[in-house]
Amino acid sequence: VAMARRRQAAAVLLSPPSSEDEANEAPEEVSFGAAKEAAETERKLVGEAARRHRELLKEKRRRRQELFAEQKKRKLLPEAVLQELSAAPPAGRNQHRLLLGSNSRARPGVSVVLGSVTVLRGFTSLSLYLTRSKGNYMAVCLKEQSLAGLHQQLAKDFLNAQLYGPDANRAQANEFFSLENKKDPVKKAAVQFVDKSWGEYKMSKTT
Amino acid sequence: MGEFEVHRVRFFGLVPAGVRCLVCQPRGGRLALARTDGAVEVYNFAANYFQEKVIPGHEARSVEALCWAAGDRLFGAGLGGDITEYDLARLCAAHSVDGCGGPIWSMAANSSGTQLAIGCEDGSVKLFQVVPGGIQFERNLDRRKGRILCLSWHPSDTHIAAGSIDILRVFDVRSGQTVQRVMVNYHVQKVKRECIVWSIAFLSSGTVVTSDSFGRVQFWDWERGTLLESHTISTSAVLSLAVSEKEDSIIVGTSTGATYQFQLLPVKTGSLEKRWVRTKPFQHHTHDVRAVAHSSTALISGGLDAQLVIRPLMEKMQKKGYEAALRKFTFPHRRLVSCARKARLLLFQFSQHLELWRLGSTDETGDDGEVLPLRRMPEHLVQLKSKGPEHIYCSCVSPCGSWVSYSTASRFHLYRVQYEGDGVSVKKVPKVPKLLLPAYQLQFSSDSSSLFVASARGSVHVLQLLEPGGCKHLHTLQPPSGSPEAVYLLASSADGHWLAAVGGDWAIHIYNLKCFKHHCMVPMYSCAVTAVAIHPVTNNLVITYSDQQLFEFSIPEKQYTAWSRMVQNRGLHKVWLERDSPITHITFNPKNPSHILLHDIYMFCVLDKSLPLPDNSTLLMNQGTLKQLPETARQRQLHAFKICKKFQPLLFADLLDEKCLVMVERPIMDIKTQLPLPIQQKKFGT
């Protein structure tokens, strides 16, 4: 009977609050034991939920790491090619120059354009691999554009700042030309107020 | 003149690029000019300042300095860091050399034209040798911190003066060492701004002239490092200066658009001691004058308002005639508009795109001068953007309106335009024949079946246009004795029999298109050709020259016509010869064979060959007075030149049909409001 009463009390505690009329009544009398048990169950449930959440995050992290490892492996050419390249001298005879590896190995400011790499199995020499590859593929060594472009932009900024910067005392076009209109022997309205569309297109008679 | 309905077009939104560099050819009589969009032009002084060569710009090309070297070779350098040589026969950039100093701000040739010095962003001055076929790096001079904005050789080529920020430096060329360093900011108290030395000149007396951002023109003794004279001429920067060959006159240009002349004058009459005095002020420009040049007889200035102003100096002129008149050029000396008469279409050429417009129409009629309401508005049909950074050399629309073509430095494009109801579709012709590019002029035949392509070395390619949208190379026409220069003007006859081609050497060759043979050459004249056209009925070739002369040459008879000889004997009217701008388009009225229609920037003229020629005592522009006279009096005073000055600035005029004209105007104010900002002007009383 005591256990039934405890269970009942726990059920009452865990169940949603009853309707409004009953809210005016005094709270139910609950024994200490029942309350303790209710708290424990609740703790257990929350704990399990937290643990599941942690597991899920761990799983996610693990999967992401695997994906990165996979991508890194995919980026590099097959092991055999890399070995041959590190052994052979840099290929220079044709116009295409290949720069391989991650960005840290490439010279700063040089972009490398590589199309999709087709993996050939059973090749015998590096040069065969390079000449065999067809498809939309061209690797080029570009001029150090980024650095030159930066210098040019700095130069242009200097010029702009000097001619049109805050000290330059420039006037808006309509302000400037309205002044001329007002100084003319025949005074005209300010440029802004002259109806521009009037002169756009006309057909007129002339002899 | 007759009654015409005039389509007055103002929607060609051309904004010419500002003038950035000017340099006179030493002992050559030519002026090289560079614009802010990278275009390079050459003007011929003797040919009435005709713009004889144009090299279109490039998106990546910035020209900060231009100079002539080794006689007639032209070099440019800019913020891209390269020194480029321009091929003036093939009108393109020939080759480039990397200066290896970052952006290049200035360049100057030594007096013998054998070496080029460049001033770079990294503070170095580098010397290059001018060799046949290109330039070669020689050595670096002593490098210090501070970008070299301007430099100038001493006439003896022993020293170079360079202007930077707050400093002017003098280098000994042989040792490469800096032998003098002068702080130009020294005399300005309590100033937080830096003093930018925008331009510099080294005189043979050892005086260095500088102009700076504080509006001062200063004269320095370089050996002692002292300031001789200082003139504050403006509240804004003095951006450019140029010295005459005799070193007795200097022209300076300021940010406000004002230019000033300094002259070396004796202190008292007869005194040997001379001083530099600011003599003449000019206000020809509204925007910054970043380029000035000094020829032996004129002060030349170019502004960011796209104007080139040539002010001849009175004291240098033999006679005070038209030669001493002020010349102002804003618009190019060539056609940028082509017209498909039957289809009533206009093609506008911009630097990087084309616009095809259909003209509006009206049903009303009215009195002289009346503005008629439009039934249908003009339509902007197609905008063709040129792919890539190169600017457009030439463009054309066929008379039927179904073909549009244009050329850049390395690409040639042909499009088929189809009109379905109110809509328009444009299709690119895929396989165009491989030609040596660029094309300098394009012209469709009058029946729209062929396209003539003006090319280098005097050649003209004839392409056949095929339906539904294709093109085949038929033939290449060449002058019999060859020519180093490119063809820049073309005219074809209405019957498809003849083609006239004008080359950069000013020779006019006429070809027979039926057998693709050279027919004859028009006798050489001492001036540049500005426009040519073949009469549809008589097959007479009408030619206008840059000195405003007019000739009519009969192609079948291979000689000048009787009318042309009469015009030459009588001489053209003085007012006609003293016009400021060249004729850029000639056309005819099929219904009235004795009429020749031509125009320049400021006037439109119907030349009636059946009427008597005016002599110098008659009023040339007499249309206004004629209208007020009674009929009998009018008949007595009529003469051949019927000129209308109502429409200006006129970029293009053509006859659409016997009763209809189209006039394309470009009001100057519309251009000015789209330019970079001008300096604030405080005027008294406003």
GROMACS .gro file of C-alpha atoms in nm, chain A residues 143 148 151-152 154-156 158-159 162-164 167-177 179-183 191 196 198-207, chain B residues 2-8 10-11 79 103 105 147 193-194 196 255 286 288 290 304 360 362 366-372 374 669 672 676-681 686:
model
   80
  143LYS     CA    1   5.255   3.657  -6.326
  148ALA     CA    2   5.134   4.444  -5.889
  151HIS     CA    3   5.077   4.862  -5.590
  152GLN     CA    4   4.866   5.004  -5.870
  154LEU     CA    5   4.782   5.219  -5.378
  155ALA     CA    6   4.911   5.456  -5.643
  156LYS     CA    7   4.558   5.529  -5.766
  158PHE     CA    8   4.720   5.833  -5.351
  159LEU     CA    9   4.623   6.023  -5.665
  162GLN     CA   10   4.547   6.425  -5.344
  163LEU     CA   11   4.311   6.546  -5.618
  164TYR     CA   12   3.970   6.460  -5.471
  167ASP     CA   13   4.146   6.906  -4.871
  168ALA     CA   14   4.058   6.928  -5.235
  169ASN     CA   15   3.772   7.179  -5.218
  170ARG     CA   16   3.566   7.022  -5.498
  171ALA     CA   17   3.219   7.137  -5.601
  172GLN     CA   18   2.926   6.936  -5.726
  173ALA     CA   19   2.866   6.971  -6.098
  174ASN     CA   20   2.534   7.148  -6.074
  175GLU     CA   21   2.670   7.391  -5.815
  176PHE     CA   22   2.969   7.473  -6.033
  177PHE     CA   23   2.780   7.525  -6.356
  179LEU     CA   24   2.748   7.970  -6.093
  180GLU     CA   25   2.840   8.015  -6.459
  181ASN     CA   26   2.475   8.047  -6.552
  182LYS     CA   27   2.427   8.320  -6.296
  183LYS     CA   28   2.734   8.511  -6.405
  191VAL     CA   29   2.165   7.362  -6.387
  196LYS     CA   30   1.686   6.790  -6.895
  198TRP     CA   31   1.319   6.884  -7.280
  199GLY     CA   32   1.620   6.859  -7.505
  200GLU     CA   33   1.621   6.481  -7.530
  201TYR     CA   34   1.453   6.421  -7.860
  202LYS     CA   35   1.269   6.654  -8.082
  203MET     CA   36   1.144   6.651  -8.435
  204SER     CA   37   1.121   6.992  -8.581
  205LYS     CA   38   1.081   7.159  -8.911
  206THR     CA   39   1.359   7.357  -9.062
  207THR     CA   40   1.419   7.524  -9.392
  209GLY     CA   41   1.435   7.325  -9.875
  210GLU     CA   42   1.193   7.197  -9.620
  211PHE     CA   43   1.294   6.911  -9.401
  212GLU     CA   44   1.161   6.725  -9.104
  213VAL     CA   45   1.452   6.701  -8.863
  214HIS     CA   46   1.499   6.420  -8.615
  215ARG     CA   47   1.696   6.603  -8.349
  217ARG     CA   48   2.038   6.406  -7.815
  218PHE     CA   49   2.048   6.059  -7.666
  286LEU     CA   50   5.054   5.296  -6.318
  310PRO     CA   51   5.373   5.197  -6.097
  312TRP     CA   52   5.460   5.815  -6.253
  354ARG     CA   53   5.759   5.811  -5.514
  400ARG     CA   54   4.983   6.884  -4.536
  401GLU     CA   55   5.259   6.740  -4.749
  403ILE     CA   56   5.343   6.732  -5.364
  462SER     CA   57   4.345   7.226  -6.084
  493THR     CA   58   3.650   7.403  -6.638
  495ASP     CA   59   4.189   7.017  -6.388
  497ARG     CA   60   4.684   6.784  -6.599
  511LEU     CA   61   3.999   6.659  -6.756
  567GLY     CA   62   1.082   5.784  -8.361
  569THR     CA   63   0.548   6.165  -8.632
  573GLY     CA   64   0.406   7.218  -8.904
  574ASP     CA   65   0.577   7.545  -8.976
  575ASP     CA   66   0.944   7.631  -8.982
  576GLY     CA   67   1.102   7.583  -8.642
  577GLU     CA   68   0.800   7.415  -8.491
  578VAL     CA   69   0.850   7.115  -8.265
  579LEU     CA   70   0.630   6.826  -8.376
  581LEU     CA   71   0.596   6.220  -8.168
  876MET     CA   72   2.684   7.073  -7.066
  879LYS     CA   73   3.041   6.838  -6.821
  883PRO     CA   74   3.492   6.417  -6.227
  884LEU     CA   75   3.430   6.705  -5.989
  885PRO     CA   76   3.574   7.049  -6.062
  886ILE     CA   77   3.727   7.280  -5.802
  887GLN     CA   78   3.493   7.505  -5.608
  888GLN     CA   79   3.501   7.860  -5.742
  893THR     CA   80   2.735   8.535  -5.561
   0.00000   0.00000   0.00000
